Short mmCIF file of C-alpha atoms in Angstrom, two decimals:
data_model
loop_
_atom_site.label_atom_id
_atom_site.label_comp_id
_atom_site.label_asym_id
_atom_site.label_seq_id
_atom_site.Cartn_x
_atom_site.Cartn_y
_atom_site.Cartn_z
CA MET A 1 -4.14 -24.56 -17.08
CA THR A 2 -3.67 -22.55 -13.81
CA LYS A 3 -1.01 -19.69 -13.71
CA LYS A 4 1.93 -20.71 -11.01
CA ARG A 5 1.77 -17.82 -8.49
CA ASN A 6 5.01 -16.05 -7.46
CA VAL A 7 5.45 -16.80 -3.95
CA ASN A 8 7.90 -13.92 -3.26
CA LEU A 9 5.10 -11.45 -4.80
CA ASP A 10 2.52 -12.96 -2.46
CA GLY A 11 4.38 -13.07 0.38
CA LEU A 12 5.33 -9.13 -0.27
CA LYS A 13 1.69 -8.54 -0.51
CA LEU A 14 1.05 -10.18 2.65
CA LEU A 15 3.79 -8.17 4.23
CA ALA A 16 2.14 -4.80 2.87
CA CYS A 17 -1.64 -6.30 4.16
CA PHE A 18 -0.04 -6.54 7.53
CA ALA A 19 1.74 -3.34 7.79
CA VAL A 20 -1.14 -1.17 6.83
CA ILE A 21 -3.11 -2.83 9.58
CA GLY A 22 -0.24 -1.87 11.89
CA LEU A 23 -0.46 1.73 10.19
CA HIS A 24 -3.90 2.10 11.64
CA VAL A 25 -3.94 0.30 14.80
CA PHE A 26 -0.56 1.73 16.14
CA THR A 27 -1.50 5.15 15.29
CA TYR A 28 0.72 8.20 16.18
CA ASN A 29 -2.42 9.98 17.73
CA TYR A 30 -0.97 8.12 21.32
CA ASN A 31 1.80 10.43 21.63
CA ASN A 32 3.84 7.52 22.72
CA THR A 33 7.12 6.91 21.39
CA ILE A 34 7.02 3.20 21.05
CA ILE A 35 3.33 3.28 19.54
CA THR A 36 4.89 5.87 17.23
CA TYR A 37 7.95 3.69 15.97
CA ILE A 38 6.07 0.74 15.34
CA HIS A 39 3.49 3.04 12.95
CA TYR A 40 6.60 4.38 11.37
CA MET A 41 8.05 0.89 10.98
CA CYS A 42 4.80 -0.04 8.91
CA GLY A 43 5.07 2.83 6.63
CA TYR A 44 6.28 0.49 3.67
CA ALA A 45 2.89 -0.88 3.36
CA VAL A 46 1.39 1.28 0.58
CA PRO A 47 4.63 1.43 -0.82
CA ILE A 48 5.01 -2.17 -1.84
CA PHE A 49 1.63 -2.63 -3.19
CA PHE A 50 2.76 -0.26 -6.02
CA LEU A 51 6.30 -2.18 -6.34
CA VAL A 52 4.60 -5.26 -6.74
CA ASN A 53 1.80 -3.77 -9.10
CA GLY A 54 4.76 -2.40 -11.46
CA TYR A 55 6.59 -5.25 -11.53
CA LEU A 56 3.82 -7.26 -12.53
CA ILE A 57 2.23 -5.15 -14.94
CA LEU A 58 5.32 -3.28 -16.86
CA ASN A 59 7.36 -6.71 -17.22
CA LYS A 60 4.17 -7.95 -19.38
CA LYS A 61 4.59 -8.71 -23.18
CA GLU A 62 1.90 -6.26 -23.56
CA VAL A 63 -0.27 -3.65 -21.66
CA THR A 64 -3.12 -2.15 -23.85
CA TYR A 65 -5.85 0.45 -22.84
CA THR A 66 -8.46 -2.37 -23.21
CA TYR A 67 -6.41 -4.09 -20.62
CA THR A 68 -6.09 -1.18 -18.03
CA ALA A 69 -9.52 -0.21 -18.98
CA LYS A 70 -10.94 -3.51 -17.39
CA LYS A 71 -8.71 -3.26 -14.47
CA ILE A 72 -10.20 0.60 -13.75
CA LEU A 73 -13.86 -1.09 -14.38
CA LYS A 74 -13.18 -3.87 -11.69
CA ILE A 75 -12.14 -1.29 -9.29
CA LEU A 76 -14.74 1.03 -9.62
CA PHE A 77 -17.56 -1.83 -9.77
CA LEU A 78 -15.93 -2.90 -6.30
CA ILE A 79 -16.01 0.73 -4.81
CA VAL A 80 -19.88 1.40 -6.31
CA LEU A 81 -20.50 -2.15 -4.74
CA TRP A 82 -19.39 -1.55 -1.10
CA ASN A 83 -20.94 2.03 -0.94
CA LEU A 84 -24.24 1.10 -2.59
CA VAL A 85 -24.60 -1.39 0.55
CA TYR A 86 -23.65 1.59 2.76
CA PHE A 87 -25.91 3.82 0.82
CA LEU A 88 -28.71 1.20 1.53
CA LEU A 89 -28.00 0.07 5.09
CA LYS A 90 -27.87 3.76 6.39
CA LEU A 91 -31.39 4.23 4.32
CA VAL A 92 -33.02 1.52 5.86
CA ILE A 93 -31.61 1.59 9.46
CA LYS A 94 -30.99 5.20 10.09
CA GLN A 95 -33.69 6.86 7.55
CA GLN A 96 -30.76 8.83 5.88
CA LEU A 97 -30.98 9.51 2.28
CA GLU A 98 -27.05 9.77 1.18
CA ASN A 99 -26.17 10.61 -2.64
CA PRO A 100 -24.52 7.42 -3.63
CA ILE A 101 -22.28 9.44 -6.14
CA ILE A 102 -20.90 11.58 -3.60
CA LEU A 103 -20.31 8.40 -1.61
CA VAL A 104 -18.21 6.68 -4.20
CA ALA A 105 -16.21 10.12 -5.09
CA GLU A 106 -15.64 10.66 -1.23
CA SER A 107 -13.96 7.09 -0.93
CA LEU A 108 -11.69 7.85 -3.76
CA ILE A 109 -10.28 10.73 -1.95
CA GLN A 110 -10.02 9.76 1.66
CA GLU A 111 -13.13 10.73 3.13
CA GLY A 112 -16.67 9.25 4.42
CA PHE A 113 -16.93 5.37 5.68
CA PHE A 114 -14.81 3.84 2.91
CA TRP A 115 -11.95 6.32 3.04
CA GLN A 116 -9.48 3.30 2.51
CA PHE A 117 -10.60 3.35 -1.17
CA TRP A 118 -8.25 6.12 -1.83
CA PHE A 119 -5.11 3.58 -2.56
CA LEU A 120 -7.75 2.25 -5.27
CA GLY A 121 -8.25 5.70 -6.39
CA ALA A 122 -4.26 6.01 -6.85
CA MET A 123 -4.33 2.52 -8.62
CA ILE A 124 -6.88 3.80 -11.07
CA LEU A 125 -4.28 6.75 -11.97
CA THR A 126 -1.45 4.47 -12.32
CA TYR A 127 -3.55 2.31 -14.59
CA LEU A 128 -3.79 5.29 -16.74
CA PHE A 129 -0.36 5.63 -17.22
CA ALA A 130 0.61 2.09 -17.33
CA PRO A 131 0.04 1.26 -21.21
CA LEU A 132 2.20 4.59 -22.25
CA ILE A 133 4.91 3.71 -19.44
CA HIS A 134 5.36 0.12 -20.57
CA LYS A 135 5.65 1.49 -24.52
CA VAL A 136 8.24 3.66 -23.43
CA VAL A 137 10.18 1.34 -21.04
CA ASN A 138 10.11 -1.47 -24.13
CA ARG A 139 11.39 0.79 -26.84
CA PHE A 140 13.89 3.19 -25.56
CA ARG A 141 17.01 2.65 -24.01
CA TYR A 142 17.81 4.04 -20.33
CA SER A 143 13.72 5.13 -20.49
CA TYR A 144 13.57 3.10 -17.02
CA PRO A 145 16.59 5.34 -15.09
CA LEU A 146 15.01 8.99 -16.99
CA LEU A 147 11.32 8.00 -15.90
CA LEU A 148 12.74 7.55 -12.42
CA ILE A 149 14.29 10.61 -11.99
CA LEU A 150 11.59 12.39 -13.45
CA THR A 151 9.39 11.22 -10.91
CA LEU A 152 11.73 11.51 -8.30
CA LEU A 153 12.25 15.16 -8.71
CA PRO A 154 8.73 16.52 -7.18
CA CYS A 155 10.03 13.96 -4.05
CA ILE A 156 13.48 15.95 -3.81
CA ILE A 157 11.94 19.28 -4.12
CA ILE A 158 9.27 18.92 -1.64
CA VAL A 159 11.70 17.21 1.05
CA CYS A 160 14.15 20.08 0.34
CA PHE A 161 11.46 22.87 0.85
CA ASN A 162 10.08 20.81 3.88
CA TYR A 163 13.81 20.49 5.65
CA LEU A 164 14.64 23.90 4.48
CA SER A 165 11.08 25.81 5.87
CA LYS A 166 10.36 23.44 8.55
CA SER A 167 6.89 22.69 7.71
CA GLN A 168 5.36 20.42 5.35
CA LEU A 169 4.41 21.61 1.93
CA LEU A 170 2.11 18.89 1.37
CA ASN A 171 0.83 16.53 3.54
CA ASP A 172 -2.62 14.63 3.74
CA GLN A 173 -4.45 17.68 5.28
CA ASN A 174 -3.62 20.17 2.51
CA PHE A 175 -3.51 17.63 -0.32
CA ILE A 176 -5.42 15.02 -1.43
CA GLN A 177 -3.16 11.71 -1.23
CA THR A 178 -5.00 10.04 -4.18
CA PHE A 179 -3.23 12.76 -6.21
CA MET A 180 0.12 12.35 -4.98
CA ILE A 181 0.80 11.01 -8.25
CA TRP A 182 4.37 11.50 -8.90
CA LYS A 183 4.88 8.97 -5.39
CA TRP A 184 2.43 6.32 -6.98
CA LEU A 185 4.24 6.32 -10.46
CA LEU A 186 7.66 6.51 -8.61
CA TYR A 187 7.10 2.87 -7.03
CA PHE A 188 5.26 1.94 -10.07
CA ILE A 189 8.07 2.32 -12.57
CA LEU A 190 10.37 1.56 -9.85
CA GLY A 191 8.71 -1.95 -9.38
CA GLY A 192 9.28 -2.65 -13.16
CA TYR A 193 12.73 -1.78 -12.90
CA LEU A 194 13.82 -3.67 -9.88
CA LYS A 195 12.69 -6.84 -11.96
CA HIS A 196 16.19 -6.51 -14.24
CA ILE A 197 17.88 -5.20 -11.09
CA ILE A 198 17.67 -8.15 -8.66
CA PRO A 199 19.64 -10.47 -10.82
CA TRP A 200 22.60 -7.91 -10.54
CA LEU A 201 21.70 -7.54 -6.98
CA ASN A 202 22.06 -11.62 -6.70
CA ASP A 203 25.58 -11.62 -8.16
CA LYS A 204 26.91 -8.15 -6.48
CA ILE A 205 25.38 -8.69 -2.94
CA SER A 206 25.23 -11.73 -0.99
CA PHE A 207 21.84 -12.65 0.72
CA PRO A 208 22.89 -12.49 4.36
CA THR A 209 24.61 -9.05 3.78
CA HIS A 210 21.44 -7.92 1.95
CA GLY A 211 19.70 -9.04 5.02
CA VAL A 212 21.76 -7.13 7.26
CA LEU A 213 21.73 -3.93 5.45
CA THR A 214 17.48 -4.15 5.18
CA ALA A 215 17.10 -4.87 8.66
CA ILE A 216 19.73 -1.89 9.68
CA LEU A 217 17.46 0.55 7.46
CA PHE A 218 14.13 -0.87 8.60
CA PHE A 219 14.79 -0.20 12.22
CA TRP A 220 16.78 2.87 11.85
CA PHE A 221 14.21 4.40 9.63
CA PRO A 222 11.79 4.92 12.34
CA LEU A 223 14.11 6.88 14.60
CA TYR A 224 14.79 9.03 11.50
CA GLN A 225 11.02 9.60 11.57
CA LEU A 226 10.81 10.38 14.95
CA TYR A 227 13.58 12.99 14.56
CA ALA A 228 12.13 14.50 11.58
CA VAL A 229 8.68 15.11 13.16
CA ASN A 230 9.67 16.12 16.42
CA HIS A 231 12.71 18.49 15.18
CA ILE A 232 11.77 19.83 11.75
CA ASN A 233 8.05 19.50 11.80
CA PHE A 234 8.44 16.94 8.82
CA ASN A 235 7.68 13.45 8.04
CA ASP A 236 6.76 11.55 4.98
CA TYR A 237 7.35 7.71 4.63
CA TYR A 238 6.53 7.67 0.82
CA GLY A 239 8.08 10.24 -1.12
CA ASP A 240 11.33 10.87 1.62
CA LEU A 241 14.59 9.60 0.19
CA VAL A 242 15.18 7.19 2.88
CA ALA A 243 11.68 5.87 2.80
CA ILE A 244 12.35 5.42 -0.94
CA ALA A 245 15.87 3.22 0.27
CA ASN A 246 14.00 1.50 2.72
CA ASN A 247 10.95 0.38 0.95
CA THR A 248 13.02 -0.73 -2.22
CA MET A 249 15.67 -2.45 0.23
CA ILE A 250 12.41 -4.65 1.82
CA PHE A 251 11.14 -5.60 -1.61
CA THR A 252 14.42 -6.48 -3.21
CA PHE A 253 15.32 -8.65 -0.21
CA PHE A 254 12.18 -10.43 -0.08
CA MET A 255 12.31 -11.15 -3.79
CA ARG A 256 15.37 -12.85 -3.20
CA VAL A 257 13.80 -15.05 -0.05
CA ASN A 258 13.65 -18.65 -0.92
CA TYR A 259 10.78 -19.92 1.18
CA LYS A 260 10.51 -23.42 2.76
CA ASN A 261 7.60 -25.53 1.71
CA LYS A 262 5.46 -24.96 4.80
CA ILE A 263 5.89 -21.17 4.63
CA SER A 264 5.53 -20.91 0.86
CA ARG A 265 2.15 -22.91 1.50
CA ILE A 266 0.81 -20.25 4.15
CA VAL A 267 1.56 -17.68 1.94
CA GLU A 268 -0.01 -19.18 -1.26
CA ILE A 269 -3.12 -19.65 1.19
CA LEU A 270 -3.13 -16.39 2.64
CA ALA A 271 -2.16 -14.20 -0.23
CA PRO A 272 -5.70 -14.03 -2.06
CA TYR A 273 -7.26 -12.71 0.69
CA SER A 274 -4.61 -9.90 1.36
CA MET A 275 -6.87 -7.23 -0.74
CA GLY A 276 -10.13 -8.59 1.17
CA CYS A 277 -7.95 -7.95 4.44
CA TYR A 278 -7.14 -4.28 3.11
CA ILE A 279 -10.63 -3.57 2.37
CA LEU A 280 -12.04 -5.06 5.40
CA HIS A 281 -9.52 -3.77 8.37
CA PRO A 282 -10.88 -0.75 8.76
CA ILE A 283 -14.36 -1.76 9.19
CA VAL A 284 -13.28 -4.09 11.69
CA LEU A 285 -11.30 -1.26 13.50
CA LYS A 286 -14.60 1.09 13.43
CA PHE A 287 -16.58 -1.51 15.29
CA ILE A 288 -13.71 -2.27 17.91
CA ASN A 289 -13.06 1.30 18.52
CA ARG A 290 -16.82 1.59 19.20
CA TYR A 291 -16.45 -0.44 22.29
CA ILE A 292 -12.76 0.28 23.49
CA SER A 293 -10.75 2.97 24.94
CA TYR A 294 -7.51 3.56 24.04
CA SER A 295 -6.60 4.85 27.27
CA CYS A 296 -3.74 2.17 27.67
CA ILE A 297 -0.67 2.16 25.20
CA TYR A 298 -0.58 -1.30 25.45
CA LEU A 299 -4.16 -1.80 24.00
CA PRO A 300 -3.13 -1.86 20.05
CA PHE A 301 -0.74 -5.14 20.81
CA LEU A 302 -3.86 -6.90 21.61
CA ILE A 303 -6.17 -5.13 19.02
CA TYR A 304 -3.66 -5.91 16.25
CA PRO A 305 -3.81 -9.59 15.97
CA ILE A 306 -7.58 -9.29 16.90
CA VAL A 307 -8.07 -6.89 13.66
CA THR A 308 -6.01 -9.28 11.70
CA LEU A 309 -7.48 -12.38 12.15
CA ILE A 310 -11.01 -10.99 12.01
CA SER A 311 -10.33 -9.37 8.80
CA PHE A 312 -8.64 -12.56 6.99
CA SER A 313 -11.25 -14.78 8.27
CA SER A 314 -14.50 -12.40 6.61
CA ALA A 315 -12.16 -11.95 3.73
CA TYR A 316 -12.20 -15.95 3.32
CA VAL A 317 -15.93 -16.31 4.13
CA LEU A 318 -16.83 -13.60 1.51
CA ASN A 319 -14.39 -15.22 -1.13
CA ARG A 320 -15.98 -18.38 -0.42
CA ARG A 321 -19.74 -17.26 -1.85
CA LYS A 322 -20.73 -16.57 -5.16
CA LEU A 323 -22.58 -13.47 -4.42
CA THR A 324 -19.96 -12.03 -2.04
CA LYS A 325 -16.76 -12.73 -3.77
CA TYR A 326 -17.22 -9.53 -5.63
CA PHE A 327 -16.81 -7.54 -2.69
CA VAL A 328 -13.02 -8.99 -1.80
CA ASN A 329 -11.64 -9.47 -5.38
CA LEU A 330 -9.81 -7.39 -7.99
#
């Protein structure tokens, strides 16, 4: 018997997938306000993935170390598989011998050809904590709020330091993003907790009101980020308190959406390829960047749909073949 998928969670994964492509296509390196604004709009991408994971895993009846070990091994297998292909291609085409172990390690810390696998490295870390967190939240009352406060404290301390010093205490340049575990655990735990909060939201806040509040925060958030980066040399679209509020509003709103049949069907068709799209889109973008100059600020608007279409199409093709489906599935 096939388990029925949650179309709202699938929709969120798709939104996160579209956003992560936007993060890398609409890069702030343009020094253009419109492009940077869109870049910050897409900042919800990674947090949504962790919120979805937490929602699913922490609300299971049981989460064992055997279960999480299998999840971790599947992730590592996928990472090794991609790096092995890269190792062989570089050896055959360029006659360059790379250390495959170093290739795998680099990809887990946002370096090398497969830098996008840092996210999978962060997922591994959350899986290591998942059985313990699951046990705590199911045994002790108020454990969710207490754990959220515990993971929120480092975020508050860092944000306060950044504002007061007008510099960044921790950023991608001086701290490996994979190991910002307090952020990933915050969203992971929050995702689990929100399943219990959403019914309360349904009773207390009407859906239209929720939508308006979400839209206001969503469109205001990039302006806040532009102010922060221009006036105090600081921006953090993961651990900042406004970012957390924005990501939470997006998640809870789309968990309340009642998808129409046609839209629901589109989500169900595309959602299984969201992870493959995440893996493939930087490769597609690297190929495109070889032949295109980013001198025109309007070019990202053309490149975005091209990268999205090629990434999803490639994920679909790979997923349909027995030998290649392991490259795009977890």
